[in-house]
PDB file of C-alpha atoms in Angstrom:
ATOM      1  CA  UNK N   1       3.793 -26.320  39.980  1.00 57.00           C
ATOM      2  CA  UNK N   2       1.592 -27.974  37.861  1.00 62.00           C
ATOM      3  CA  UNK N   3       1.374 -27.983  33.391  1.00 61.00           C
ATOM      4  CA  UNK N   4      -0.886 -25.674  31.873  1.00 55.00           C
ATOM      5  CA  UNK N   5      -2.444 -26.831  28.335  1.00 57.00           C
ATOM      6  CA  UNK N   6      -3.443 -24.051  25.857  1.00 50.00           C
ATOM      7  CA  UNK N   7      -6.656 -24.353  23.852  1.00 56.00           C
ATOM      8  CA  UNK N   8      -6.425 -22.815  20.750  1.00 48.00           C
ATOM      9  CA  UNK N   9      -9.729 -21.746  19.548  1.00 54.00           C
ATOM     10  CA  UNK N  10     -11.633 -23.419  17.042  1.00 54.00           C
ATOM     11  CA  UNK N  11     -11.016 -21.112  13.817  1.00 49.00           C
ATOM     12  CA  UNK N  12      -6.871 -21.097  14.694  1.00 46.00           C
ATOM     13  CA  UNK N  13      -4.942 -21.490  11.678  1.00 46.00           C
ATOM     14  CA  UNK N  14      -1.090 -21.894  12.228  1.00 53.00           C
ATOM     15  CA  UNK N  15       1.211 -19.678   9.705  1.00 44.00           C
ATOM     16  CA  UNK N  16       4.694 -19.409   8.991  1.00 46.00           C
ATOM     17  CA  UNK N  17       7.132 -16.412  10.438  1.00 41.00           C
ATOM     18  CA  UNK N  18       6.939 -14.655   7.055  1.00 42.00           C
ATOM     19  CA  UNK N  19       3.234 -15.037   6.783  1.00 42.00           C
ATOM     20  CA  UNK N  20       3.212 -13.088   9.931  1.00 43.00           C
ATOM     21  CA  UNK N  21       4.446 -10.175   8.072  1.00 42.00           C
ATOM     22  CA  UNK N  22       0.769  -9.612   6.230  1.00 42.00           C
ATOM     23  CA  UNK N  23      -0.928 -10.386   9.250  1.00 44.00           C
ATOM     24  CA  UNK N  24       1.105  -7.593  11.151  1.00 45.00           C
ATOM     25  CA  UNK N  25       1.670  -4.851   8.407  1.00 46.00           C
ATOM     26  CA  UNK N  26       5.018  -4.358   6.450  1.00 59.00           C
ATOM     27  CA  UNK N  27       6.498  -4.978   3.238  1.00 86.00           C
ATOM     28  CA  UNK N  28       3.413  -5.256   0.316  1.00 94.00           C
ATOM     29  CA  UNK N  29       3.354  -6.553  -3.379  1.00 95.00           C
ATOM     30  CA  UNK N  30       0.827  -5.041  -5.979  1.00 97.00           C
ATOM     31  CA  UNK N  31      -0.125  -6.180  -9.097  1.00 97.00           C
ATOM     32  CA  UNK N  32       1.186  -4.522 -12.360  1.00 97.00           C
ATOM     33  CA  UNK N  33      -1.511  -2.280 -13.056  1.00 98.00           C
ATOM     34  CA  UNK N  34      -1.432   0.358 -16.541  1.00 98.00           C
ATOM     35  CA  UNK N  35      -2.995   2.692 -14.178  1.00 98.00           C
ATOM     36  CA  UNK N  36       0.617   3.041 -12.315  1.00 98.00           C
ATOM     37  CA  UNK N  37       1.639   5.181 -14.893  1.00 98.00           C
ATOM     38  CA  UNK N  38      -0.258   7.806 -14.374  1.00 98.00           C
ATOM     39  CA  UNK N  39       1.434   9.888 -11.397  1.00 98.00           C
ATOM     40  CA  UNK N  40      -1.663  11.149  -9.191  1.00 98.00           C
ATOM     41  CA  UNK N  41      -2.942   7.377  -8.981  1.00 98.00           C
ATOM     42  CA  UNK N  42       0.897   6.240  -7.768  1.00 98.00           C
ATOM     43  CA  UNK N  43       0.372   9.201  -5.657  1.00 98.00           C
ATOM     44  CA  UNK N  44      -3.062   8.417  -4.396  1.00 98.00           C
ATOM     45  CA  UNK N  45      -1.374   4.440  -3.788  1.00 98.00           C
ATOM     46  CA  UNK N  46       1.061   5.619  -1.872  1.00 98.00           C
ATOM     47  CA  UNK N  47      -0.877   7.358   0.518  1.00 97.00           C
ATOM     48  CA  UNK N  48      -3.566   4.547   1.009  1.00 97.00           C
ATOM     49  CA  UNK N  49      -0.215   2.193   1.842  1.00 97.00           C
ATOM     50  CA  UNK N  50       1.064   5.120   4.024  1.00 95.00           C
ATOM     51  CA  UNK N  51      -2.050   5.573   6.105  1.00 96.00           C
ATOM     52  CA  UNK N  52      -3.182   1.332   6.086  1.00 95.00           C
ATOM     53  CA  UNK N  53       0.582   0.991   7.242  1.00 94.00           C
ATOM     54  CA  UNK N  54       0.907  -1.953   4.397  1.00 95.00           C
ATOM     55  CA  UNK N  55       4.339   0.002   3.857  1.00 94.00           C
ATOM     56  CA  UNK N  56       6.622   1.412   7.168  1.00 94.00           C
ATOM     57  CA  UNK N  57       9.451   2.577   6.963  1.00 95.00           C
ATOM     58  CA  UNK N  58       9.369   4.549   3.681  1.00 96.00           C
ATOM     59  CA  UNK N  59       8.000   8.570   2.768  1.00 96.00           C
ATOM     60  CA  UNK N  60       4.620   8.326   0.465  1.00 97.00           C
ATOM     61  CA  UNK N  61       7.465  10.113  -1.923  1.00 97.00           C
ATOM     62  CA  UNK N  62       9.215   6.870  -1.894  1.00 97.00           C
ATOM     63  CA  UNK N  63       6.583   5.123  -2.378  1.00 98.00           C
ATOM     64  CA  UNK N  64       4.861   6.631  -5.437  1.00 98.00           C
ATOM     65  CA  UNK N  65       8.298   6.972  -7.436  1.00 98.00           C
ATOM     66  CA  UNK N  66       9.103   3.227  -7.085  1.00 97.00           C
ATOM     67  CA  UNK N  67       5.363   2.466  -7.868  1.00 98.00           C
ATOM     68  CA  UNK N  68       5.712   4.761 -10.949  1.00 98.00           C
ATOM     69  CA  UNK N  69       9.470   3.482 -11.951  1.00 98.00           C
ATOM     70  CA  UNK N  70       7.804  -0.083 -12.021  1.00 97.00           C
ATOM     71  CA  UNK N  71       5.285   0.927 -14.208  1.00 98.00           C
ATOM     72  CA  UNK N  72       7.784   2.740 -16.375  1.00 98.00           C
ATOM     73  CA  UNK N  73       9.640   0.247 -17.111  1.00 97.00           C
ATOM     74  CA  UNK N  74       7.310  -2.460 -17.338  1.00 97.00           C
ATOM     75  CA  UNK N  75       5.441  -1.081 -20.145  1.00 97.00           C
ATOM     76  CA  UNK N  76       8.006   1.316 -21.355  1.00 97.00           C
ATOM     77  CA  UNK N  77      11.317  -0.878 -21.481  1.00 96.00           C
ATOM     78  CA  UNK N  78      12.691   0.679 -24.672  1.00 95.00           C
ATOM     79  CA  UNK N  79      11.911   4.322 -23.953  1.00 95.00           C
ATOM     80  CA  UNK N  80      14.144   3.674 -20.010  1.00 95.00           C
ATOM     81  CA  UNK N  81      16.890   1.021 -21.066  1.00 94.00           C
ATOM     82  CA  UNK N  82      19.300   4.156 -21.438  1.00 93.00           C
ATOM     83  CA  UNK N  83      19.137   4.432 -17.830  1.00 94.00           C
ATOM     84  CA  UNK N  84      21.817   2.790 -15.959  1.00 93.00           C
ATOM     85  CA  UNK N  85      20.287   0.167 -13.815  1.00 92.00           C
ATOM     86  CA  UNK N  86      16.729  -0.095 -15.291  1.00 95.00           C
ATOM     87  CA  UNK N  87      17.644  -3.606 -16.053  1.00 94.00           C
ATOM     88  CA  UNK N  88      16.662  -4.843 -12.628  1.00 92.00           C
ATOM     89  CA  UNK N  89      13.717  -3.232 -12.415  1.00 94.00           C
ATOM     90  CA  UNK N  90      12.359  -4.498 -15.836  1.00 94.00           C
ATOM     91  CA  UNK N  91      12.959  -7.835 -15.296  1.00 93.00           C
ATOM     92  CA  UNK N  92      11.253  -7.695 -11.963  1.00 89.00           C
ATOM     93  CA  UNK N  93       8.578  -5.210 -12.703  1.00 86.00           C
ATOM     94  CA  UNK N  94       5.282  -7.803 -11.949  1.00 93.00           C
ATOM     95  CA  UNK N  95       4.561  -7.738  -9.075  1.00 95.00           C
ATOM     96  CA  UNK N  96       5.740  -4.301  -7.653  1.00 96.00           C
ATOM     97  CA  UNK N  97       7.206  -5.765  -4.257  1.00 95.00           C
ATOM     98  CA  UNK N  98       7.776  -2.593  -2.059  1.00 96.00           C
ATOM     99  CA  UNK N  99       9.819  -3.407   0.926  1.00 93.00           C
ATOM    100  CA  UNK N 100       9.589  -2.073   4.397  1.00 94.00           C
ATOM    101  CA  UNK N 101      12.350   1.009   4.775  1.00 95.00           C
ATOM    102  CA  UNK N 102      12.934   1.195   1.587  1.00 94.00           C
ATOM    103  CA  UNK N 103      14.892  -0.492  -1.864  1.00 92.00           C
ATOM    104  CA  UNK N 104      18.490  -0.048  -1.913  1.00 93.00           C
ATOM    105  CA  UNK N 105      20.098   3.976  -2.644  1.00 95.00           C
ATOM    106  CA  UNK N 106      21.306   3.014  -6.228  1.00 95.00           C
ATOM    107  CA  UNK N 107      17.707   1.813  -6.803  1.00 95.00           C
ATOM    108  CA  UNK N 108      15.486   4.663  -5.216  1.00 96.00           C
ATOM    109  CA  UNK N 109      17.802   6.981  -7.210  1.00 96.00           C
ATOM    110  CA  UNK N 110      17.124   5.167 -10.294  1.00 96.00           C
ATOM    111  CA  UNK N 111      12.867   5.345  -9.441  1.00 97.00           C
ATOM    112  CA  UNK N 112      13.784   9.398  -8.644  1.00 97.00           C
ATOM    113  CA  UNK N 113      15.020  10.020 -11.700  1.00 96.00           C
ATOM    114  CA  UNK N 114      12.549   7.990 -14.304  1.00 97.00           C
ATOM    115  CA  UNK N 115       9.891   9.860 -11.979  1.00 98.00           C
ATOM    116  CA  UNK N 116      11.598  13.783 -12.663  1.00 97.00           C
ATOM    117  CA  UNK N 117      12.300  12.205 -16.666  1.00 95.00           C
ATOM    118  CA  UNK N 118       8.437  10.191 -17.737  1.00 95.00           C
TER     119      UNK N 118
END
């Protein structure tokens, strides 16, 4: 049996494993954006991720709440610091990095409740 080559076309860039993950769908990051406060346009983002499948894994419920929680607590520290856990979430609140299947129980809890609260 003889070697086969490959020829990789012209334009062929060669990425990493995790750049695969943008190529392929998944896990997303969005930019801070004042708009995120505002619970029909977390709503309407969470859909468009939904339906694009930038985001598996996770209800457009999910979705929207930790959107929203970000936004919260980026531009409304003071007014959420009374929440257990918040702390996190502040300090990491640009970008919103939404994860395929999900953030951790404690944390979509914590998005569930500033959503039902703000």
């Amino acid at each position: 049996m003889g070697t086969m080559t490959l020829t990789m076309p012209s334009n062929y860039v060669e990425i990493e494993r995790d750049e695969m993950e943008y190529v392929d769908g998944g896990s997303c990051e969005l930019a801070m954006d004042r708009a995120y406060l505002n619970k029909p346009v977390c709503t309407l983002k969470a859909w468009e991720l939904k339906r694009s499948g930038a985001v598996k894994g996770m209800t457009a419920s999910q979705i929207e709440q930790e959107i929203y929680a970000h936004a919260v607590c980026y531009y409304l520290a003071s007014e959420v610091r009374w929440i257990p856990g918040t702390s996190w979430i502040i300090n990491h609140g640009n970008p919103i990095n939404l994860d395929d299947g999900g953030d951790s129980q404690t944390r979509q809890a914590i998005y569930a409740t500033i959503w039902a609260t703000f």
